[in-house]
PDB file of N, CA and C in Angstrom:
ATOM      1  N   UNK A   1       0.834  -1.184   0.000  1.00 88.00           N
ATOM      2  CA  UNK A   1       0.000   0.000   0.000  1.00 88.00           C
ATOM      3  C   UNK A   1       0.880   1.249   0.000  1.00 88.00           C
ATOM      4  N   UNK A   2       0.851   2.262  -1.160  1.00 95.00           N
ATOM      5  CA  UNK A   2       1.280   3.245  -1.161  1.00 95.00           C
ATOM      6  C   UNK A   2       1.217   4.356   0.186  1.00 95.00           C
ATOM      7  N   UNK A   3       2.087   4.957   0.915  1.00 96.00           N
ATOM      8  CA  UNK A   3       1.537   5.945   1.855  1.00 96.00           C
ATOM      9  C   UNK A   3       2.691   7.065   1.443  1.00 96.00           C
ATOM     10  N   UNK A   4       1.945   8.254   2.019  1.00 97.00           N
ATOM     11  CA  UNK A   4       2.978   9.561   2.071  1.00 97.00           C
ATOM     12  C   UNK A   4       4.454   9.384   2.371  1.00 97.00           C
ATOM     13  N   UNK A   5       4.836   8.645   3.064  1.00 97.00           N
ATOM     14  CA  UNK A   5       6.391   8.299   3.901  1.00 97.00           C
ATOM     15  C   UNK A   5       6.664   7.827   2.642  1.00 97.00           C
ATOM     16  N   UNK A   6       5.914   6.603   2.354  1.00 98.00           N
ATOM     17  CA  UNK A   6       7.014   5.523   1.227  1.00 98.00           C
ATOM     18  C   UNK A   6       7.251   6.702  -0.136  1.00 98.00           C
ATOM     19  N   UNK A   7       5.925   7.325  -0.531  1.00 98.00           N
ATOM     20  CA  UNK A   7       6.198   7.887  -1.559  1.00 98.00           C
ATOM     21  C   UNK A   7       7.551   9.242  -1.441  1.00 98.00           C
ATOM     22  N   UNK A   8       7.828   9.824   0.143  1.00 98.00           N
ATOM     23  CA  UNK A   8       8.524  10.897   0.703  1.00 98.00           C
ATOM     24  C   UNK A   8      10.135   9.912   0.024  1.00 98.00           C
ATOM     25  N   UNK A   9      10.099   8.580   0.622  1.00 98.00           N
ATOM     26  CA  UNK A   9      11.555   7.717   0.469  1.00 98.00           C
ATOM     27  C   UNK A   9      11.943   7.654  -0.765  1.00 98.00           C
ATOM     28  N   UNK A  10      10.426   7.668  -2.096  1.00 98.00           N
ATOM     29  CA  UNK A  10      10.679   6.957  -3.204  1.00 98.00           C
ATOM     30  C   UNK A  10      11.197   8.235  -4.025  1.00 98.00           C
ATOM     31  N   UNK A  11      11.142   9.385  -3.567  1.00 98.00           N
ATOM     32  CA  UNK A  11      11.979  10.861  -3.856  1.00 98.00           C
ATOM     33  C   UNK A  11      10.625  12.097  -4.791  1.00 98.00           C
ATOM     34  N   UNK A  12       9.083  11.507  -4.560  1.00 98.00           N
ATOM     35  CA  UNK A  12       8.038  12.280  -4.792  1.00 98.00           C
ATOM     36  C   UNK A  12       8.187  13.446  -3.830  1.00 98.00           C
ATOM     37  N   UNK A  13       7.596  14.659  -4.488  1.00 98.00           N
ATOM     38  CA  UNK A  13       8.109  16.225  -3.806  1.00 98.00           C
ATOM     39  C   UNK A  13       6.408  15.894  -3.216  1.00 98.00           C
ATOM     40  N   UNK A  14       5.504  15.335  -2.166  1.00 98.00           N
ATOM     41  CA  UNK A  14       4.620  15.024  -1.723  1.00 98.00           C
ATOM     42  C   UNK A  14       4.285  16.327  -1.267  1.00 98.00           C
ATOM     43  N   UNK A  15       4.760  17.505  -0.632  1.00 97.00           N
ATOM     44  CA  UNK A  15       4.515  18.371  -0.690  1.00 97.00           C
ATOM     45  C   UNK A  15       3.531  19.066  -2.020  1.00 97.00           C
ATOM     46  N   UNK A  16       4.643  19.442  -2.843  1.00 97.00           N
ATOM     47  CA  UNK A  16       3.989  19.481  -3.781  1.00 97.00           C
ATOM     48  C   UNK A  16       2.567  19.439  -4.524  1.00 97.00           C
ATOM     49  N   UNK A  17       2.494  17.720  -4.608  1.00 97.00           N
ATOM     50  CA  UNK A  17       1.318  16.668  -5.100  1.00 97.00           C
ATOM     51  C   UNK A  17       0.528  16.845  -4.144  1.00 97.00           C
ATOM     52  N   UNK A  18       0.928  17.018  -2.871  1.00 97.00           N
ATOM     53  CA  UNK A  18      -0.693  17.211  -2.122  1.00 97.00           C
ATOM     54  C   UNK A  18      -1.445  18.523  -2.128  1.00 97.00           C
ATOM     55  N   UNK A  19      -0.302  19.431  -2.584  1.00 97.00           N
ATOM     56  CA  UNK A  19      -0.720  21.215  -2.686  1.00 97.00           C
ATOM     57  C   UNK A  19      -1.739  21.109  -3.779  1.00 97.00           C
ATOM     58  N   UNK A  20      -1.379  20.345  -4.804  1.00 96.00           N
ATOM     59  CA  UNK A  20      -2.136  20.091  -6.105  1.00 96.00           C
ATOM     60  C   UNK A  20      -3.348  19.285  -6.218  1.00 96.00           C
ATOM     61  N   UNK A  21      -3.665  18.830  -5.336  1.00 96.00           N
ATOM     62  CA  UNK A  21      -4.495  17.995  -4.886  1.00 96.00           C
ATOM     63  C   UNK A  21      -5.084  18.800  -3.748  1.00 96.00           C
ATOM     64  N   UNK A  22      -5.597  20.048  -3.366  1.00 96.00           N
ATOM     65  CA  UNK A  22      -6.262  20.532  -2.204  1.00 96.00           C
ATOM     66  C   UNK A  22      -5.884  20.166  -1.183  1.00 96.00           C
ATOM     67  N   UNK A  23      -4.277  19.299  -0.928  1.00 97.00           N
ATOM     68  CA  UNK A  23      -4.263  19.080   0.461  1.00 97.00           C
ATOM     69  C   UNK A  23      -4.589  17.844   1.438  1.00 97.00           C
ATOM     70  N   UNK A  24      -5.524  16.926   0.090  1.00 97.00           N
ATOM     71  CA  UNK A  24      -6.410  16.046   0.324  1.00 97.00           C
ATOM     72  C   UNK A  24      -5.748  14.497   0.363  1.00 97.00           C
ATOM     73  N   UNK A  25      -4.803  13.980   1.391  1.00 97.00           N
ATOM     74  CA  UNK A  25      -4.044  13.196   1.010  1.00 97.00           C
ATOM     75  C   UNK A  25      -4.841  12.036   0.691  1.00 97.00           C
ATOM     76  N   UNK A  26      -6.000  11.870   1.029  1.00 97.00           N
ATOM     77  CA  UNK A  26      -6.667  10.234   0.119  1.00 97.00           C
ATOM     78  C   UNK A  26      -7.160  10.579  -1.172  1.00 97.00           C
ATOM     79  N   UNK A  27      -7.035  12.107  -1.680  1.00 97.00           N
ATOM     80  CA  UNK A  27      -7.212  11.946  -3.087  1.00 97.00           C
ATOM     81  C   UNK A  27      -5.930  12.279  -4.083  1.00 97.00           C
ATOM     82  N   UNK A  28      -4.990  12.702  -3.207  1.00 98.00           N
ATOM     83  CA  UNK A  28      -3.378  12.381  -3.959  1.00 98.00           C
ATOM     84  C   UNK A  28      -3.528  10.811  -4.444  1.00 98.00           C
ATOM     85  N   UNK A  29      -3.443  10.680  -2.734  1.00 98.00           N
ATOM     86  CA  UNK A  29      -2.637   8.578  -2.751  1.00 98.00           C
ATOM     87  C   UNK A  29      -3.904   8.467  -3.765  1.00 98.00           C
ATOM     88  N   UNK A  30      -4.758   8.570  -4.349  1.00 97.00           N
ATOM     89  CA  UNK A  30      -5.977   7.865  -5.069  1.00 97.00           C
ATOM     90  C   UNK A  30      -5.595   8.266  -6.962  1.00 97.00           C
ATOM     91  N   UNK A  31      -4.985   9.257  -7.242  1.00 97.00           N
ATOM     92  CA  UNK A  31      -4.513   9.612  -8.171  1.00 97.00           C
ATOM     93  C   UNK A  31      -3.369   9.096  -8.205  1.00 97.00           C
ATOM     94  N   UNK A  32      -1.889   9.061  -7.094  1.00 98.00           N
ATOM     95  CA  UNK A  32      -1.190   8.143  -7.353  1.00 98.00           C
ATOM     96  C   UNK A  32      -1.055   6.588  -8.052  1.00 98.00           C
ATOM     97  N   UNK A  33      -2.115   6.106  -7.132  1.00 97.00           N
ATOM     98  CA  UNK A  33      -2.801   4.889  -7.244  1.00 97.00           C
ATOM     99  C   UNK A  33      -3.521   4.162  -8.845  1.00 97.00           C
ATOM    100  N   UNK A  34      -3.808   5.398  -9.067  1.00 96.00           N
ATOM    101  CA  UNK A  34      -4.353   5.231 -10.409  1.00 96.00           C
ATOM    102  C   UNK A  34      -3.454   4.838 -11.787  1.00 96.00           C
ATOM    103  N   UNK A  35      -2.521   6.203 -11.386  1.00 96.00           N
ATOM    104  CA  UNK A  35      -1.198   6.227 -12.473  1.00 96.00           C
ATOM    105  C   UNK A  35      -0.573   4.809 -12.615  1.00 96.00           C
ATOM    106  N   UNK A  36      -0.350   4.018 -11.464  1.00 95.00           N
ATOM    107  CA  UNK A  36       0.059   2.621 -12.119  1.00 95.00           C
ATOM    108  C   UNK A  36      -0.515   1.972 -12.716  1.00 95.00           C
ATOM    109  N   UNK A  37      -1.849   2.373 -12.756  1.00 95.00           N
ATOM    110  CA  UNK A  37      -2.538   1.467 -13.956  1.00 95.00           C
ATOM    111  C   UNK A  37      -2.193   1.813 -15.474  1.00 95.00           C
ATOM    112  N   UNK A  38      -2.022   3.080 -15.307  1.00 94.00           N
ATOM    113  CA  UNK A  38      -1.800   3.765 -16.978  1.00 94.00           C
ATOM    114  C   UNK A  38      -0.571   2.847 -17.149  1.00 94.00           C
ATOM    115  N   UNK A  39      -1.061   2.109 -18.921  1.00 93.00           N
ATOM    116  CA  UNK A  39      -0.265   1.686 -19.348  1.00 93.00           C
ATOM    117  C   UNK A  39       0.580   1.864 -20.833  1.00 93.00           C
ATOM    118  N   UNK A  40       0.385   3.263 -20.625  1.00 96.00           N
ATOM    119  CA  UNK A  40       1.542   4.625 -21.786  1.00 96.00           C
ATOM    120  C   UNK A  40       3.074   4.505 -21.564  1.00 96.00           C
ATOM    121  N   UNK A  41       3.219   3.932 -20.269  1.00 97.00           N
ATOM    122  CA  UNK A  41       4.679   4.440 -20.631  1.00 97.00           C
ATOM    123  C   UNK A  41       5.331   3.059 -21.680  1.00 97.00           C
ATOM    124  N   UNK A  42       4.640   1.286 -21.911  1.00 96.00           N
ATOM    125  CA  UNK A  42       4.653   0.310 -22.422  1.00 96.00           C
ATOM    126  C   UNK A  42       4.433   0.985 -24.088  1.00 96.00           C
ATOM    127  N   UNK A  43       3.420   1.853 -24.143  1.00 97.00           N
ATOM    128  CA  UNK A  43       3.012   2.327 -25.652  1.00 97.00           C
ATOM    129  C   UNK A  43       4.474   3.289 -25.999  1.00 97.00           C
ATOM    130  N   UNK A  44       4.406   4.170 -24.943  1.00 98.00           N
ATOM    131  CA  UNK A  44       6.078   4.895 -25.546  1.00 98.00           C
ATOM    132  C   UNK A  44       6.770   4.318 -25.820  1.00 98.00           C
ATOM    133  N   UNK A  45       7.475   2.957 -25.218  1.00 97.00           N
ATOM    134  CA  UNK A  45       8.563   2.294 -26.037  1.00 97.00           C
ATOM    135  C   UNK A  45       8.306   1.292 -27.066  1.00 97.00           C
ATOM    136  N   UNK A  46       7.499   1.328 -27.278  1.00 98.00           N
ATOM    137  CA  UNK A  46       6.520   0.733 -28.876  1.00 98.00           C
ATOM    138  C   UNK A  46       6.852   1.746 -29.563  1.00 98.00           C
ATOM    139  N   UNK A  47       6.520   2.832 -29.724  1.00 98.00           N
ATOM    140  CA  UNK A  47       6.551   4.123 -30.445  1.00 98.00           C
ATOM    141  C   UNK A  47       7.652   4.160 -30.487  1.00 98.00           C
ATOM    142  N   UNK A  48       8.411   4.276 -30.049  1.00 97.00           N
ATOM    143  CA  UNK A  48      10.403   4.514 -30.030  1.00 97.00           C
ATOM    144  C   UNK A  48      11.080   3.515 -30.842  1.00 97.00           C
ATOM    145  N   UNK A  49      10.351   1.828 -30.539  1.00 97.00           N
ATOM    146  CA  UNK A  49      11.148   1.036 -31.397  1.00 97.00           C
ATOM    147  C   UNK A  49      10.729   1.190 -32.628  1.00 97.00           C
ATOM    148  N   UNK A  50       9.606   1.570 -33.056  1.00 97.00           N
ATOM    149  CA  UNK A  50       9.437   1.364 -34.213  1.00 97.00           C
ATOM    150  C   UNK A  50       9.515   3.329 -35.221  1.00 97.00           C
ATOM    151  N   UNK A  51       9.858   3.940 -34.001  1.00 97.00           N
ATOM    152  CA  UNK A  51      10.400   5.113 -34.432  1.00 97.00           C
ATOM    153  C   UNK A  51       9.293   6.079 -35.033  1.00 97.00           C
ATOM    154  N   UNK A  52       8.081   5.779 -34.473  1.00 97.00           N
ATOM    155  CA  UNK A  52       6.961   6.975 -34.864  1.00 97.00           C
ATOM    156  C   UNK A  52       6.996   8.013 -33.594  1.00 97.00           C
ATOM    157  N   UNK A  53       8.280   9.030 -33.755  1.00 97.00           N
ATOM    158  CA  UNK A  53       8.399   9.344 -33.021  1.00 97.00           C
ATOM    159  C   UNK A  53       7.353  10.875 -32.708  1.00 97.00           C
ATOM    160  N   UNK A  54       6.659  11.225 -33.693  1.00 97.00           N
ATOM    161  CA  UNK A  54       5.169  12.262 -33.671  1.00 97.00           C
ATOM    162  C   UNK A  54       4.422  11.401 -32.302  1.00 97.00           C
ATOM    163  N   UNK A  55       4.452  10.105 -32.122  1.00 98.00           N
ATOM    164  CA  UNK A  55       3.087   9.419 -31.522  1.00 98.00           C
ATOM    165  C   UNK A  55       3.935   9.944 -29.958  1.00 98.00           C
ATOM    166  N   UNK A  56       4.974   9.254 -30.311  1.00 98.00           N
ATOM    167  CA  UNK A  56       6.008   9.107 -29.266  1.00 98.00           C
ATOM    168  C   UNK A  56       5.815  10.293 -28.367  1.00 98.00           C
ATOM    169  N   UNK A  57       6.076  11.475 -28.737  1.00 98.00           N
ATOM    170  CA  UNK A  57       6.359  12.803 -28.364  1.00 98.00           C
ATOM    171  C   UNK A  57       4.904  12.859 -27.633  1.00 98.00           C
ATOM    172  N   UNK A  58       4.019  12.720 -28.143  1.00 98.00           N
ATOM    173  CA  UNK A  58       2.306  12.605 -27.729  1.00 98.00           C
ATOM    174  C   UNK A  58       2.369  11.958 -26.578  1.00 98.00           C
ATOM    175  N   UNK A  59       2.674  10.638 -26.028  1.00 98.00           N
ATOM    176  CA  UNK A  59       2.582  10.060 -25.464  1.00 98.00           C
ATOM    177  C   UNK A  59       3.724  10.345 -24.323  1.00 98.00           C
ATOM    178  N   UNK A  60       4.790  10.448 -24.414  1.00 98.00           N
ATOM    179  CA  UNK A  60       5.493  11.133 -23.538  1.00 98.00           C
ATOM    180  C   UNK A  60       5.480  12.566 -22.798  1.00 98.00           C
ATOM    181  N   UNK A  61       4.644  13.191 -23.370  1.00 98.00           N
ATOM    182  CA  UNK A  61       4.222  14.697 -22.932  1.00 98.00           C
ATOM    183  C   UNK A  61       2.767  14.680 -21.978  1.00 98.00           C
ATOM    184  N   UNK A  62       1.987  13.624 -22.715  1.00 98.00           N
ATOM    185  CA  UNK A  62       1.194  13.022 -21.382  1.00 98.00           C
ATOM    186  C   UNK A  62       1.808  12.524 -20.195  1.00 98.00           C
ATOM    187  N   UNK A  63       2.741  11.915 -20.426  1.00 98.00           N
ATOM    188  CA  UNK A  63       3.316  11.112 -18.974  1.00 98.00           C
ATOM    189  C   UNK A  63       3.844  12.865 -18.375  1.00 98.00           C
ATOM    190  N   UNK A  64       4.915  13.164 -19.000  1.00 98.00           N
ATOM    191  CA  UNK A  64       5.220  13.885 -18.287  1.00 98.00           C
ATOM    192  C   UNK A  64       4.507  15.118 -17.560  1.00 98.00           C
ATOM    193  N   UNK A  65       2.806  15.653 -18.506  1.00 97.00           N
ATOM    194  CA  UNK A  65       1.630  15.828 -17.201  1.00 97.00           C
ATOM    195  C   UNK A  65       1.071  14.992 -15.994  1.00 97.00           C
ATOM    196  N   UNK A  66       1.508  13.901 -16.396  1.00 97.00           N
ATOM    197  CA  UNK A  66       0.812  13.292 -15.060  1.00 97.00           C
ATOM    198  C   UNK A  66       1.506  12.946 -13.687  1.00 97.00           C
ATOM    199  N   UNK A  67       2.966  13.307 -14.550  1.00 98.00           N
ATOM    200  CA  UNK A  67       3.621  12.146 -13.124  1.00 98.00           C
ATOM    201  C   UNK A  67       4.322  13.413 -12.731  1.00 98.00           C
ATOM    202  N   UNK A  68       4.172  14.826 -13.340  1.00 97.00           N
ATOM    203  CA  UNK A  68       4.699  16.566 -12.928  1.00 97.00           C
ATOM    204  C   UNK A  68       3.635  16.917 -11.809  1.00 97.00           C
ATOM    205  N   UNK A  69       2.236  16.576 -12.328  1.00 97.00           N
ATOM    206  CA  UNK A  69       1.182  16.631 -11.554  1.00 97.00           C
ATOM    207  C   UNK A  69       0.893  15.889 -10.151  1.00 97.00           C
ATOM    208  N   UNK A  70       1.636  15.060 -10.274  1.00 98.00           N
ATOM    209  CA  UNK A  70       1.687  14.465  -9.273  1.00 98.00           C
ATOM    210  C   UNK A  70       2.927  14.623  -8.305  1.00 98.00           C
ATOM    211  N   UNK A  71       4.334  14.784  -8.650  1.00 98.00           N
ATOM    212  CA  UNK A  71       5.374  15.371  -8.040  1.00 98.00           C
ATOM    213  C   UNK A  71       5.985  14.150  -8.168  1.00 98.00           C
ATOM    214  N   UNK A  72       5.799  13.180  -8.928  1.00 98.00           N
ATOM    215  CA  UNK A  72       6.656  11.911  -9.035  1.00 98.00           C
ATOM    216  C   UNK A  72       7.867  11.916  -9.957  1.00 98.00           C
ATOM    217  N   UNK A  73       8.747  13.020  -9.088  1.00 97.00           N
ATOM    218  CA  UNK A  73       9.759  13.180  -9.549  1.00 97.00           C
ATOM    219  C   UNK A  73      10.805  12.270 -10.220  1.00 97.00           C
ATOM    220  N   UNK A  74      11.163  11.499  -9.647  1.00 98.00           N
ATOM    221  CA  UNK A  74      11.834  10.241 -10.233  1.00 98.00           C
ATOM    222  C   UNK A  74      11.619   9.371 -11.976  1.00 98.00           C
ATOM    223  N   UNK A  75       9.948  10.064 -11.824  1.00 97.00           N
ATOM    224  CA  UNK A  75      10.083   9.411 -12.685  1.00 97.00           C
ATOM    225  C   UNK A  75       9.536  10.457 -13.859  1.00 97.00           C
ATOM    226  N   UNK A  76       9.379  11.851 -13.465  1.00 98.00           N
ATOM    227  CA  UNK A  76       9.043  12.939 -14.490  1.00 98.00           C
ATOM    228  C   UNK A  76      10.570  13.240 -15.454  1.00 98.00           C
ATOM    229  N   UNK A  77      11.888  12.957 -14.384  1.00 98.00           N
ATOM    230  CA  UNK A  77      13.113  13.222 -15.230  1.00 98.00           C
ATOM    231  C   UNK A  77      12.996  12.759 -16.048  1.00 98.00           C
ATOM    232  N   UNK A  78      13.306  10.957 -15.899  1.00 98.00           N
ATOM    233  CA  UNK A  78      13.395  10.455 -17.825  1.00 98.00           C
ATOM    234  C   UNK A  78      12.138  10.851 -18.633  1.00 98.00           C
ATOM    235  N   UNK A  79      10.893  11.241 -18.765  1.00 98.00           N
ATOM    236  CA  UNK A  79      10.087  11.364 -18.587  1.00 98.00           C
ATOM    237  C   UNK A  79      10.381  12.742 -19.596  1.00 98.00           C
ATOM    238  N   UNK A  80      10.596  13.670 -19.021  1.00 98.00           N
ATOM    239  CA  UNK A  80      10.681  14.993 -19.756  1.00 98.00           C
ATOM    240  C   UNK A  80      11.638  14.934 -20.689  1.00 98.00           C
ATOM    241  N   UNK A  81      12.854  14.474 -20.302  1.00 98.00           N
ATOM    242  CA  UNK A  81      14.000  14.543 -21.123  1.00 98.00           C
ATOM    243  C   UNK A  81      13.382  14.036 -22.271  1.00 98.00           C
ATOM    244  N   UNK A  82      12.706  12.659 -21.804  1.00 98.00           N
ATOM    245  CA  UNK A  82      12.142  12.034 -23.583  1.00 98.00           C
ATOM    246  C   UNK A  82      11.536  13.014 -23.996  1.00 98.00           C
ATOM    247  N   UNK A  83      10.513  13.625 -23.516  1.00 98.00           N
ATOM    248  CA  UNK A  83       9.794  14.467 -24.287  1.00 98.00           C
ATOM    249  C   UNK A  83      10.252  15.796 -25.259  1.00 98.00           C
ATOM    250  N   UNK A  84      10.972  16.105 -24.647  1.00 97.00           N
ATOM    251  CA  UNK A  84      11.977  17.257 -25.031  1.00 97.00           C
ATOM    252  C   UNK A  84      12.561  16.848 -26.422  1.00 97.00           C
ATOM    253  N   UNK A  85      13.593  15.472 -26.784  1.00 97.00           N
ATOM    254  CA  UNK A  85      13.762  15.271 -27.155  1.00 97.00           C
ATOM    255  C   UNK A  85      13.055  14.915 -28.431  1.00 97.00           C
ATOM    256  N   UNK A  86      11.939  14.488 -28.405  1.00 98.00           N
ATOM    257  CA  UNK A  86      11.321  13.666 -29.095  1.00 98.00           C
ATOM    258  C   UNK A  86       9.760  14.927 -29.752  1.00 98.00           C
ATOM    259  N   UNK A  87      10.303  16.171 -29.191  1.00 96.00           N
ATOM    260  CA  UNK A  87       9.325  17.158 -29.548  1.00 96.00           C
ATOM    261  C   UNK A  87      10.205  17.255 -30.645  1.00 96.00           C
ATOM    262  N   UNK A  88      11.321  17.309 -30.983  1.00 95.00           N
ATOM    263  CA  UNK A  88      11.721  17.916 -32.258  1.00 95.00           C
ATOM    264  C   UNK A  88      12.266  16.622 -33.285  1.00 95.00           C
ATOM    265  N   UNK A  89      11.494  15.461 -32.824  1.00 94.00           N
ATOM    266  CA  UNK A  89      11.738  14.166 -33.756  1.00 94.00           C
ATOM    267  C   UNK A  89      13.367  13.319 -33.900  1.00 94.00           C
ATOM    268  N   UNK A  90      14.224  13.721 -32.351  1.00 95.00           N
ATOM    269  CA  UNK A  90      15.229  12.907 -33.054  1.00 95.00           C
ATOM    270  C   UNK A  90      15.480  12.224 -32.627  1.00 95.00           C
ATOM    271  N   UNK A  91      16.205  11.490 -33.977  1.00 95.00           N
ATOM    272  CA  UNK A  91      16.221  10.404 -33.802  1.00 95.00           C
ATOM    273  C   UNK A  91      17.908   9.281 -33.038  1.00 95.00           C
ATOM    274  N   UNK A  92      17.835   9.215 -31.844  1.00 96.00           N
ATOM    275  CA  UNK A  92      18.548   9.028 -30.937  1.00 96.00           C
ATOM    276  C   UNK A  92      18.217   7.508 -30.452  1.00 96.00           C
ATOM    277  N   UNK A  93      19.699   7.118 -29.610  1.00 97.00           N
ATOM    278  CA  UNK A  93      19.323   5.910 -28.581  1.00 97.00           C
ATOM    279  C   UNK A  93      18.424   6.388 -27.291  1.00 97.00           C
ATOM    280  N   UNK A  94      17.089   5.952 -26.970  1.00 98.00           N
ATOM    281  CA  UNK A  94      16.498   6.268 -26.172  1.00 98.00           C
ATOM    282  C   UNK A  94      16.572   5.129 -24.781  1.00 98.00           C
ATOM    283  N   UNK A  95      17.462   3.738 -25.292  1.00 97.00           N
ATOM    284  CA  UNK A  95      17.255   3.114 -24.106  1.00 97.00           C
ATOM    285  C   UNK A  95      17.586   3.459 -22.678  1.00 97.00           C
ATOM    286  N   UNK A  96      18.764   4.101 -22.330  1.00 98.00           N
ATOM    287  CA  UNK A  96      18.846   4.505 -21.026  1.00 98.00           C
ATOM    288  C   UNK A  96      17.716   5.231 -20.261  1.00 98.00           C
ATOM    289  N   UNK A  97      17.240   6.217 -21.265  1.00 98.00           N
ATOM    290  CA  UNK A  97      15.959   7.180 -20.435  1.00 98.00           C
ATOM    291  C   UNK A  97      14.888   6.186 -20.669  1.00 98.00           C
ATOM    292  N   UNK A  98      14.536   5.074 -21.380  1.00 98.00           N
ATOM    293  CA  UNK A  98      13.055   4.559 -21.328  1.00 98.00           C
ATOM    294  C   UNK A  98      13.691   3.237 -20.128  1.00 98.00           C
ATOM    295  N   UNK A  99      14.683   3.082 -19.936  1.00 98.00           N
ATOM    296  CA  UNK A  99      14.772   1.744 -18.497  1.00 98.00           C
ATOM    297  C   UNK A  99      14.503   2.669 -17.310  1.00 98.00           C
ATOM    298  N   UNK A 100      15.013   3.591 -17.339  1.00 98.00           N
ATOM    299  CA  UNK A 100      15.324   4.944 -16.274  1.00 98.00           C
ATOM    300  C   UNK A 100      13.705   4.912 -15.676  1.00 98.00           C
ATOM    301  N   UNK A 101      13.149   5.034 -16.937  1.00 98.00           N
ATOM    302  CA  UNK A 101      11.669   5.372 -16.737  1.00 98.00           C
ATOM    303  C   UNK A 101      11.168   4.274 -15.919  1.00 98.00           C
ATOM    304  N   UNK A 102      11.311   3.189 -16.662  1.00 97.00           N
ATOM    305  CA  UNK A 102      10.610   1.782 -16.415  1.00 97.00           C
ATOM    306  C   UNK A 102      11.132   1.103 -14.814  1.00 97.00           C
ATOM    307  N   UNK A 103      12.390   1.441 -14.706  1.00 98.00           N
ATOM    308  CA  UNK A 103      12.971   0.735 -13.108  1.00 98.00           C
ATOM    309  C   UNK A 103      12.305   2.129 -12.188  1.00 98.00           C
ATOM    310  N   UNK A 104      12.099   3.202 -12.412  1.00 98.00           N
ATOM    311  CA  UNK A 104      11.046   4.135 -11.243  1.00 98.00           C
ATOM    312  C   UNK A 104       9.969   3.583 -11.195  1.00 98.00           C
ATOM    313  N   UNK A 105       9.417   3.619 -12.537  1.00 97.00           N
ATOM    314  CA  UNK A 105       7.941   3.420 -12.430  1.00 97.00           C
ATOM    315  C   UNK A 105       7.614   1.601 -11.599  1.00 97.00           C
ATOM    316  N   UNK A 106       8.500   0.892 -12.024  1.00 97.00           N
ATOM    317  CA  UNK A 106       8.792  -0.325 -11.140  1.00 97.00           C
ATOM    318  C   UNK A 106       8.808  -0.084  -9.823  1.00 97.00           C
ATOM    319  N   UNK A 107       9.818   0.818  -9.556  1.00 97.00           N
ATOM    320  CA  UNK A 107       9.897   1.230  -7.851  1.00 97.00           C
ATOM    321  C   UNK A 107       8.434   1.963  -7.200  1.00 97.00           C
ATOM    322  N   UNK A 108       7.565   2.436  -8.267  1.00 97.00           N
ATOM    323  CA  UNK A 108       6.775   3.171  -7.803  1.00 97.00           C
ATOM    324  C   UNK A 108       6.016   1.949  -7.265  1.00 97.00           C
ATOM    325  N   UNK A 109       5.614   1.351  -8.297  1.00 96.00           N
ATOM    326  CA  UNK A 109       4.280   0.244  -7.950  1.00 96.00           C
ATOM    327  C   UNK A 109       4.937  -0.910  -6.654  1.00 96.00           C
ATOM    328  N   UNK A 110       6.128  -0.679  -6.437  1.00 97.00           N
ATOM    329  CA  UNK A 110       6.318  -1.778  -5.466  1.00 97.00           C
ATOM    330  C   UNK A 110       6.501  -1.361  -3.672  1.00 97.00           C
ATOM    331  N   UNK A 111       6.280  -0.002  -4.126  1.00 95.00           N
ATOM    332  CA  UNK A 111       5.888   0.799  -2.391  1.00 95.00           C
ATOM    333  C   UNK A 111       4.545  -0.032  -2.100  1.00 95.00           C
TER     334      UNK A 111
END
């Protein structure tokens, strides 16, 4: 079960995410909670291998609203960087920032 502490350890600015959230910590942790279900960041590296990187950029600029919105820092870095990157289509090795992504977002769901 996700709580404020684990998410404080897992390097989320909880501050933050709860400011953005009214304060309301069972409807943070409930939006937290949710985000592991989204399963975009699996579609981004679909999009990357096969190099449609227009979709890519789409799909990474969502993540990086949701998990900014939330203060899930850890995992907004690789997260933006892709996006950044991938706003102006290039075409680069993306594996370090999409594992980067994938071993947070791993760490996230296992608080």
């Amino acid at each position: 079960m996700i709580t404020l502490n684990k998410l404080i350890d897992y390097g989320a600015d909880v501050k933050n995410g709860l400011m953005r959230c009214m304060n309301k910590e069972d409807f943070y942790l409930k939006l937290v909670n949710k985000s592991l279900d989204d399963n975009r960041l699996t579609d981004l590296e679909q999009q990357i291998r096969i190099k449609d990187y227009y979709s890519a950029f789409e799909t990474a600029h969502t993540l990086k609203g949701m998990y900014s919105s939330l203060s899930l820092t850890p995992l907004t870095v690789p997260i933006s960087k892709m996006a950044e990157l991938l706003r102006n289509e290039t075409d680069t090795d993306y594996t370090a920032l999409l594992e980067e992504a994938k071993t947070q977002f791993q760490k996230l769901c296992n608080l």
